[in-house]
Amino acid sequence: MDKKILVVYFSTSSNNTHRFVQKLNWRSVRIPLDGTPIKVDEDYILIVPTYCGGRLHMHGAVTKQVIQFLNDKDNRSYCRGVISSGNTNFGDQFAVAGPIISKKLHVPFLYQFELLGTMEDVENVLNILKTERWKQNNDEK
């Protein structure tokens, strides 16, 4: 059996995304909060939180640390899909970091969940990872 795809994620000090990834019990690497550069040299699914003011205020939706990580051409080249979290209080901007990154990198936007996610969200993300739906979406390109 092939090794599991890596999950790369970012979480602020609130640790909502971190706690969600822990529930997955999946191979993962965290993008450092302090901006320390990291390199990834294998296929991965990116899980990111969304930060913005809602409505038309999308500035800052993707955190600086994630932008820095993706500005590395090699890191960017291994991304196979994006999952994002957010707060439904932000209406149309809920989890918008995922679609922004998906469009920029030309990779599938795979899933969105609120805050630390529910057990159903955990099961849905595990299903995406295990059934390699991310791979099928990339093969359609």
CSV table of N, CA and C in Angstrom, one decimal:
chain,number,residue,atom,x,y,z
A,1,MET,N,0.8,-1.2,0.0
A,1,MET,CA,0.0,0.0,0.0
A,1,MET,C,0.9,1.2,0.0
A,2,ASP,N,0.5,2.3,-0.8
A,2,ASP,CA,1.2,3.5,-0.8
A,2,ASP,C,1.1,4.2,0.5
A,3,LYS,N,2.1,5.0,0.9
A,3,LYS,CA,2.0,5.7,2.1
A,3,LYS,C,0.9,6.8,2.0
A,4,LYS,N,0.4,7.2,3.1
A,4,LYS,CA,-0.7,8.2,3.2
A,4,LYS,C,-0.2,9.5,2.7
A,5,ILE,N,-1.0,10.2,2.0
A,5,ILE,CA,-0.7,11.6,1.7
A,5,ILE,C,-0.5,12.4,2.9
A,6,LEU,N,0.5,13.3,2.9
A,6,LEU,CA,0.8,14.2,4.0
A,6,LEU,C,-0.3,15.3,4.1
A,7,VAL,N,-0.6,15.7,5.4
A,7,VAL,CA,-1.4,16.9,5.6
A,7,VAL,C,-0.5,17.9,6.1
A,8,VAL,N,-0.5,19.1,5.5
A,8,VAL,CA,0.2,20.3,5.9
A,8,VAL,C,-0.9,21.2,6.4
A,9,TYR,N,-0.7,21.8,7.5
A,9,TYR,CA,-1.7,22.7,8.0
A,9,TYR,C,-1.1,23.9,8.8
A,10,PHE,N,-1.9,24.9,8.9
A,10,PHE,CA,-1.6,26.1,9.7
A,10,PHE,C,-2.6,26.3,10.8
A,11,SER,N,-2.2,26.7,11.9
A,11,SER,CA,-3.1,27.0,13.0
A,11,SER,C,-2.6,28.1,13.8
A,12,THR,N,-3.4,29.1,14.2
A,12,THR,CA,-3.0,30.2,15.0
A,12,THR,C,-2.9,29.7,16.5
A,13,SER,N,-2.6,30.6,17.4
A,13,SER,CA,-2.5,30.2,18.8
A,13,SER,C,-3.9,29.7,19.4
A,14,SER,N,-5.0,30.0,18.7
A,14,SER,CA,-6.3,29.4,19.1
A,14,SER,C,-6.3,27.9,19.0
A,15,ASN,N,-5.5,27.4,18.2
A,15,ASN,CA,-5.3,25.9,18.0
A,15,ASN,C,-6.5,25.2,17.4
A,16,ASN,N,-7.5,25.9,16.9
A,16,ASN,CA,-8.7,25.2,16.3
A,16,ASN,C,-8.3,24.3,15.2
A,17,THR,N,-7.5,24.7,14.3
A,17,THR,CA,-7.1,23.8,13.2
A,17,THR,C,-6.2,22.7,13.7
A,18,HIS,N,-5.4,23.0,14.6
A,18,HIS,CA,-4.5,22.0,15.2
A,18,HIS,C,-5.3,20.9,15.8
A,19,ARG,N,-6.3,21.3,16.6
A,19,ARG,CA,-7.1,20.3,17.3
A,19,ARG,C,-7.9,19.4,16.2
A,20,PHE,N,-8.4,20.1,15.2
A,20,PHE,CA,-9.0,19.3,14.1
A,20,PHE,C,-8.1,18.3,13.5
A,21,VAL,N,-6.9,18.7,13.2
A,21,VAL,CA,-5.9,17.8,12.5
A,21,VAL,C,-5.5,16.7,13.5
A,22,GLN,N,-5.4,17.0,14.8
A,22,GLN,CA,-5.2,15.9,15.8
A,22,GLN,C,-6.3,14.8,15.7
A,23,LYS,N,-7.5,15.3,15.6
A,23,LYS,CA,-8.6,14.3,15.5
A,23,LYS,C,-8.5,13.4,14.3
A,24,LEU,N,-7.8,13.8,13.3
A,24,LEU,CA,-7.7,13.0,12.1
A,24,LEU,C,-6.7,11.8,12.3
A,25,ASN,N,-5.8,12.0,13.3
A,25,ASN,CA,-4.8,11.0,13.5
A,25,ASN,C,-4.1,10.6,12.2
A,26,TRP,N,-3.6,11.6,11.5
A,26,TRP,CA,-3.0,11.4,10.2
A,26,TRP,C,-1.6,12.0,10.2
A,27,ARG,N,-0.8,11.6,9.3
A,27,ARG,CA,0.5,12.1,9.1
A,27,ARG,C,0.4,13.6,8.8
A,28,SER,N,1.1,14.5,9.6
A,28,SER,CA,0.9,15.9,9.3
A,28,SER,C,2.2,16.7,9.7
A,29,VAL,N,2.2,17.9,9.1
A,29,VAL,CA,3.3,18.9,9.4
A,29,VAL,C,2.6,20.2,9.6
A,30,ARG,N,2.9,20.9,10.7
A,30,ARG,CA,2.4,22.2,11.0
A,30,ARG,C,3.3,23.3,10.4
A,31,ILE,N,2.7,24.3,9.7
A,31,ILE,CA,3.4,25.5,9.3
A,31,ILE,C,3.6,26.3,10.6
A,32,PRO,N,4.8,26.7,10.9
A,32,PRO,CA,5.1,27.3,12.2
A,32,PRO,C,4.4,28.7,12.3
A,33,LEU,N,3.9,29.0,13.5
A,33,LEU,CA,3.3,30.3,13.8
A,33,LEU,C,4.2,31.4,13.7
A,34,ASP,N,5.5,31.2,14.0
A,34,ASP,CA,6.5,32.3,14.0
A,34,ASP,C,7.1,32.6,12.6
A,35,GLY,N,6.6,31.9,11.6
A,35,GLY,CA,7.0,32.2,10.2
A,35,GLY,C,8.3,31.5,9.8
A,36,THR,N,8.9,30.6,10.7
A,36,THR,CA,10.1,29.9,10.4
A,36,THR,C,9.8,29.1,9.1
A,37,PRO,N,10.6,29.2,8.0
A,37,PRO,CA,10.3,28.5,6.8
A,37,PRO,C,10.5,27.0,6.9
A,38,ILE,N,9.6,26.3,6.3
A,38,ILE,CA,9.7,24.8,6.2
A,38,ILE,C,9.6,24.4,4.7
A,39,LYS,N,10.2,23.3,4.4
A,39,LYS,CA,10.1,22.7,3.1
A,39,LYS,C,9.4,21.4,3.1
A,40,VAL,N,8.5,21.2,2.1
A,40,VAL,CA,7.8,19.9,1.9
A,40,VAL,C,8.2,19.4,0.6
A,41,ASP,N,8.6,18.1,0.5
A,41,ASP,CA,9.1,17.5,-0.7
A,41,ASP,C,8.3,16.2,-1.1
A,42,GLU,N,7.0,16.3,-0.8
A,42,GLU,CA,6.1,15.2,-1.2
A,42,GLU,C,4.6,15.8,-1.3
A,43,ASP,N,3.8,15.1,-2.0
A,43,ASP,CA,2.4,15.5,-2.2
A,43,ASP,C,1.7,15.7,-0.8
A,44,TYR,N,0.9,16.7,-0.7
A,44,TYR,CA,0.2,17.0,0.5
A,44,TYR,C,-1.2,17.7,0.2
A,45,ILE,N,-2.0,17.6,1.2
A,45,ILE,CA,-3.3,18.3,1.3
A,45,ILE,C,-3.1,19.4,2.3
A,46,LEU,N,-3.5,20.7,1.9
A,46,LEU,CA,-3.3,21.8,2.8
A,46,LEU,C,-4.6,22.1,3.5
A,47,ILE,N,-4.5,22.2,4.9
A,47,ILE,CA,-5.7,22.6,5.7
A,47,ILE,C,-5.3,23.9,6.4
A,48,VAL,N,-6.2,24.9,6.1
A,48,VAL,CA,-6.0,26.3,6.6
A,48,VAL,C,-7.2,26.9,7.2
A,49,PRO,N,-7.0,27.8,8.2
A,49,PRO,CA,-8.1,28.6,8.7
A,49,PRO,C,-8.3,29.8,7.8
A,50,THR,N,-9.4,30.5,8.0
A,50,THR,CA,-9.7,31.7,7.3
A,50,THR,C,-9.8,32.8,8.2
A,51,TYR,N,-9.2,33.9,7.9
A,51,TYR,CA,-9.2,35.2,8.7
A,51,TYR,C,-9.6,36.3,7.8
A,52,CYS,N,-10.7,36.9,8.1
A,52,CYS,CA,-11.1,38.1,7.4
A,52,CYS,C,-12.4,38.7,8.1
A,53,GLY,N,-12.7,39.9,7.6
A,53,GLY,CA,-13.8,40.7,8.3
A,53,GLY,C,-15.2,40.3,7.7
A,54,GLY,N,-15.3,39.5,6.8
A,54,GLY,CA,-16.6,39.1,6.2
A,54,GLY,C,-17.0,40.1,5.1
A,55,ARG,N,-18.0,39.8,4.4
A,55,ARG,CA,-18.6,40.6,3.3
A,55,ARG,C,-17.5,40.9,2.3
A,56,LEU,N,-17.2,42.1,2.0
A,56,LEU,CA,-16.2,42.4,1.0
A,56,LEU,C,-14.8,42.6,1.5
A,57,HIS,N,-14.6,42.3,2.8
A,57,HIS,CA,-13.3,42.5,3.4
A,57,HIS,C,-12.5,41.2,3.5
A,58,MET,N,-11.9,40.9,2.3
A,58,MET,CA,-11.2,39.6,2.3
A,58,MET,C,-9.7,39.7,2.5
A,59,HIS,N,-9.2,40.9,2.7
A,59,HIS,CA,-7.8,41.1,3.0
A,59,HIS,C,-7.4,40.4,4.3
A,60,GLY,N,-6.4,39.6,4.2
A,60,GLY,CA,-6.0,38.8,5.3
A,60,GLY,C,-6.6,37.4,5.5
A,61,ALA,N,-7.5,37.1,4.5
A,61,ALA,CA,-8.2,35.8,4.6
A,61,ALA,C,-7.2,34.6,4.7
A,62,VAL,N,-6.1,34.7,3.9
A,62,VAL,CA,-5.1,33.7,3.9
A,62,VAL,C,-3.9,34.3,4.8
A,63,THR,N,-3.5,33.6,5.8
A,63,THR,CA,-2.5,34.1,6.8
A,63,THR,C,-1.2,34.3,6.1
A,64,LYS,N,-0.4,35.2,6.6
A,64,LYS,CA,0.9,35.5,6.1
A,64,LYS,C,1.8,34.3,6.1
A,65,GLN,N,1.7,33.5,7.2
A,65,GLN,CA,2.5,32.3,7.3
A,65,GLN,C,2.2,31.3,6.1
A,66,VAL,N,0.9,31.2,5.8
A,66,VAL,CA,0.6,30.3,4.7
A,66,VAL,C,1.0,30.9,3.3
A,67,ILE,N,0.9,32.2,3.2
A,67,ILE,CA,1.4,32.8,1.9
A,67,ILE,C,2.9,32.6,1.8
A,68,GLN,N,3.6,32.8,2.9
A,68,GLN,CA,5.1,32.6,2.9
A,68,GLN,C,5.4,31.2,2.5
A,69,PHE,N,4.7,30.2,3.1
A,69,PHE,CA,4.9,28.8,2.8
A,69,PHE,C,4.7,28.5,1.3
A,70,LEU,N,3.6,29.0,0.8
A,70,LEU,CA,3.2,28.8,-0.6
A,70,LEU,C,4.0,29.6,-1.6
A,71,ASN,N,4.7,30.7,-1.2
A,71,ASN,CA,5.6,31.4,-2.0
A,71,ASN,C,6.8,30.6,-2.5
A,72,ASP,N,7.1,29.6,-1.7
A,72,ASP,CA,8.2,28.7,-2.1
A,72,ASP,C,7.7,27.8,-3.2
A,73,LYS,N,8.3,27.9,-4.4
A,73,LYS,CA,7.9,27.2,-5.6
A,73,LYS,C,7.7,25.7,-5.4
A,74,ASP,N,8.7,25.1,-4.7
A,74,ASP,CA,8.7,23.7,-4.4
A,74,ASP,C,7.5,23.3,-3.5
A,75,ASN,N,7.3,24.0,-2.4
A,75,ASN,CA,6.2,23.8,-1.6
A,75,ASN,C,4.9,23.8,-2.3
A,76,ARG,N,4.7,24.8,-3.2
A,76,ARG,CA,3.5,25.1,-4.0
A,76,ARG,C,3.3,23.9,-4.9
A,77,SER,N,4.4,23.4,-5.5
A,77,SER,CA,4.2,22.3,-6.5
A,77,SER,C,3.7,21.0,-6.0
A,78,TYR,N,3.8,20.7,-4.7
A,78,TYR,CA,3.4,19.5,-4.1
A,78,TYR,C,2.0,19.5,-3.6
A,79,CYS,N,1.3,20.7,-3.6
A,79,CYS,CA,0.0,20.8,-3.0
A,79,CYS,C,-1.0,20.1,-4.0
A,80,ARG,N,-1.8,19.2,-3.5
A,80,ARG,CA,-2.8,18.5,-4.3
A,80,ARG,C,-4.3,18.8,-4.0
A,81,GLY,N,-4.5,19.7,-3.0
A,81,GLY,CA,-5.8,20.1,-2.7
A,81,GLY,C,-5.9,20.9,-1.4
A,82,VAL,N,-7.0,21.6,-1.2
A,82,VAL,CA,-7.1,22.5,-0.1
A,82,VAL,C,-8.4,22.2,0.7
A,83,ILE,N,-8.3,22.3,2.0
A,83,ILE,CA,-9.4,22.2,2.9
A,83,ILE,C,-9.3,23.4,3.8
A,84,SER,N,-10.5,24.1,4.0
A,84,SER,CA,-10.4,25.3,4.9
A,84,SER,C,-11.4,25.3,6.0
A,85,SER,N,-11.1,26.0,7.0
A,85,SER,CA,-12.1,26.2,8.1
A,85,SER,C,-12.4,27.7,8.2
A,86,GLY,N,-13.4,28.0,8.9
A,86,GLY,CA,-13.8,29.4,9.1
A,86,GLY,C,-15.0,29.5,10.1
A,87,ASN,N,-15.5,30.7,10.1
A,87,ASN,CA,-16.6,30.9,11.1
A,87,ASN,C,-17.8,31.4,10.2
A,88,THR,N,-18.9,30.7,10.4
A,88,THR,CA,-20.1,31.0,9.6
A,88,THR,C,-20.7,32.4,9.9
A,89,ASN,N,-20.2,33.1,11.0
A,89,ASN,CA,-20.6,34.4,11.2
A,89,ASN,C,-20.1,35.4,10.1
A,90,PHE,N,-19.2,35.0,9.3
A,90,PHE,CA,-18.6,35.8,8.3
A,90,PHE,C,-19.4,35.6,6.9
A,91,GLY,N,-20.5,34.9,7.0
A,91,GLY,CA,-21.4,34.8,5.8
A,91,GLY,C,-20.8,34.3,4.6
A,92,ASP,N,-20.8,35.1,3.5
A,92,ASP,CA,-20.3,34.7,2.2
A,92,ASP,C,-18.8,34.4,2.3
A,93,GLN,N,-18.1,35.0,3.3
A,93,GLN,CA,-16.6,34.8,3.4
A,93,GLN,C,-16.3,33.6,4.2
A,94,PHE,N,-17.2,32.8,4.6
A,94,PHE,CA,-17.0,31.6,5.4
A,94,PHE,C,-16.0,30.7,4.7
A,95,ALA,N,-14.9,30.4,5.3
A,95,ALA,CA,-13.8,29.5,4.9
A,95,ALA,C,-13.3,29.8,3.5
A,96,VAL,N,-13.3,31.1,3.2
A,96,VAL,CA,-12.9,31.6,1.8
A,96,VAL,C,-11.4,31.4,1.5
A,97,ALA,N,-10.6,31.2,2.5
A,97,ALA,CA,-9.1,31.0,2.3
A,97,ALA,C,-9.0,29.7,1.3
A,98,GLY,N,-9.8,28.7,1.5
A,98,GLY,CA,-9.7,27.5,0.6
A,98,GLY,C,-9.9,27.8,-0.8
A,99,PRO,N,-11.0,28.4,-1.2
A,99,PRO,CA,-11.2,28.8,-2.6
A,99,PRO,C,-10.2,29.7,-3.2
A,100,ILE,N,-9.7,30.7,-2.3
A,100,ILE,CA,-8.6,31.6,-2.8
A,100,ILE,C,-7.4,30.8,-3.2
A,101,ILE,N,-6.9,29.9,-2.3
A,101,ILE,CA,-5.7,29.1,-2.5
A,101,ILE,C,-6.0,28.2,-3.7
A,102,SER,N,-7.1,27.5,-3.7
A,102,SER,CA,-7.4,26.6,-4.8
A,102,SER,C,-7.3,27.2,-6.2
A,103,LYS,N,-7.9,28.4,-6.3
A,103,LYS,CA,-7.9,29.1,-7.6
A,103,LYS,C,-6.4,29.5,-7.9
A,104,LYS,N,-5.7,30.0,-6.9
A,104,LYS,CA,-4.3,30.5,-7.2
A,104,LYS,C,-3.4,29.3,-7.6
A,105,LEU,N,-3.6,28.2,-7.0
A,105,LEU,CA,-2.7,27.0,-7.2
A,105,LEU,C,-3.2,26.1,-8.3
A,106,HIS,N,-4.5,26.3,-8.7
A,106,HIS,CA,-5.1,25.3,-9.7
A,106,HIS,C,-5.2,23.9,-9.1
A,107,VAL,N,-5.6,23.8,-7.8
A,107,VAL,CA,-5.8,22.5,-7.2
A,107,VAL,C,-7.3,22.5,-6.7
A,108,PRO,N,-7.8,21.3,-6.5
A,108,PRO,CA,-9.2,21.3,-6.0
A,108,PRO,C,-9.4,21.8,-4.6
A,109,PHE,N,-10.5,22.5,-4.4
A,109,PHE,CA,-11.0,22.8,-3.1
A,109,PHE,C,-11.9,21.7,-2.6
A,110,LEU,N,-11.4,21.0,-1.6
A,110,LEU,CA,-12.0,19.7,-1.2
A,110,LEU,C,-13.0,19.7,-0.2
A,111,TYR,N,-13.0,20.6,0.8
A,111,TYR,CA,-13.9,20.6,1.9
A,111,TYR,C,-13.8,21.9,2.7
A,112,GLN,N,-14.8,22.2,3.5
A,112,GLN,CA,-14.8,23.3,4.4
A,112,GLN,C,-15.5,22.9,5.7
A,113,PHE,N,-15.1,23.4,6.8
A,113,PHE,CA,-15.7,23.1,8.1
A,113,PHE,C,-15.6,24.3,9.0
A,114,GLU,N,-16.5,24.3,10.0
A,114,GLU,CA,-16.5,25.5,10.9
A,114,GLU,C,-15.7,25.3,12.1
A,115,LEU,N,-14.9,26.3,12.5
A,115,LEU,CA,-14.0,26.3,13.7
A,115,LEU,C,-13.2,25.1,13.9
A,116,LEU,N,-13.5,24.2,14.9
A,116,LEU,CA,-12.7,23.0,15.1
A,116,LEU,C,-13.4,21.8,14.5
A,117,GLY,N,-14.5,22.0,13.8
A,117,GLY,CA,-15.1,20.9,13.1
A,117,GLY,C,-15.8,19.9,14.0
A,118,THR,N,-16.8,19.2,13.4
A,118,THR,CA,-17.5,18.2,14.1
A,118,THR,C,-16.9,16.8,13.8
A,119,MET,N,-17.4,15.8,14.5
A,119,MET,CA,-16.9,14.4,14.2
A,119,MET,C,-17.3,14.0,12.8
A,120,GLU,N,-18.5,14.6,12.3
A,120,GLU,CA,-18.8,14.3,10.9
A,120,GLU,C,-17.8,14.9,9.9
A,121,ASP,N,-17.4,16.1,10.3
A,121,ASP,CA,-16.3,16.8,9.4
A,121,ASP,C,-15.0,15.9,9.4
A,122,VAL,N,-14.7,15.4,10.6
A,122,VAL,CA,-13.5,14.6,10.7
A,122,VAL,C,-13.6,13.4,9.8
A,123,GLU,N,-14.8,12.7,9.9
A,123,GLU,CA,-15.1,11.5,9.0
A,123,GLU,C,-15.0,11.9,7.5
A,124,ASN,N,-15.6,13.0,7.2
A,124,ASN,CA,-15.6,13.4,5.8
A,124,ASN,C,-14.2,13.7,5.3
A,125,VAL,N,-13.4,14.4,6.0
A,125,VAL,CA,-12.0,14.6,5.6
A,125,VAL,C,-11.2,13.3,5.5
A,126,LEU,N,-11.4,12.5,6.5
A,126,LEU,CA,-10.7,11.2,6.4
A,126,LEU,C,-11.1,10.4,5.2
A,127,ASN,N,-12.4,10.5,4.8
A,127,ASN,CA,-12.8,9.8,3.6
A,127,ASN,C,-12.1,10.4,2.4
A,128,ILE,N,-12.0,11.7,2.3
A,128,ILE,CA,-11.3,12.4,1.2
A,128,ILE,C,-9.9,11.9,1.2
A,129,LEU,N,-9.2,11.9,2.3
A,129,LEU,CA,-7.8,11.4,2.3
A,129,LEU,C,-7.6,10.0,2.0
A,130,LYS,N,-8.5,9.1,2.5
A,130,LYS,CA,-8.3,7.7,2.3
A,130,LYS,C,-8.7,7.2,0.9
A,131,THR,N,-9.8,7.8,0.4
A,131,THR,CA,-10.3,7.4,-0.9
A,131,THR,C,-9.6,8.1,-2.1
A,132,GLU,N,-8.6,9.0,-1.7
A,132,GLU,CA,-7.8,9.7,-2.6
A,132,GLU,C,-8.7,10.5,-3.6
A,133,ARG,N,-9.7,11.1,-3.1
A,133,ARG,CA,-10.6,12.0,-3.9
A,133,ARG,C,-9.7,13.1,-4.5
A,134,TRP,N,-8.8,13.6,-3.7
A,134,TRP,CA,-7.9,14.6,-4.1
A,134,TRP,C,-7.1,14.2,-5.4
A,135,LYS,N,-6.7,13.0,-5.5
A,135,LYS,CA,-6.0,12.5,-6.6
A,135,LYS,C,-6.9,12.4,-7.9
A,136,GLN,N,-8.1,12.0,-7.7
A,136,GLN,CA,-9.0,11.9,-8.8
A,136,GLN,C,-9.3,13.3,-9.3
A,137,ASN,N,-9.5,14.3,-8.5
A,137,ASN,CA,-9.7,15.7,-8.9
A,137,ASN,C,-8.5,16.2,-9.7
A,138,ASN,N,-7.3,15.8,-9.3
A,138,ASN,CA,-6.1,16.3,-10.0
A,138,ASN,C,-5.9,15.6,-11.3
A,139,ASP,N,-6.3,14.3,-11.4
A,139,ASP,CA,-6.2,13.6,-12.7
A,139,ASP,C,-7.1,14.2,-13.7
A,140,GLU,N,-8.2,14.9,-13.3
A,140,GLU,CA,-9.1,15.4,-14.3
A,140,GLU,C,-8.6,16.7,-15.0
A,141,LYS,N,-7.5,17.2,-14.5
A,141,LYS,CA,-6.9,18.4,-15.1
A,141,LYS,C,-6.5,18.2,-16.5
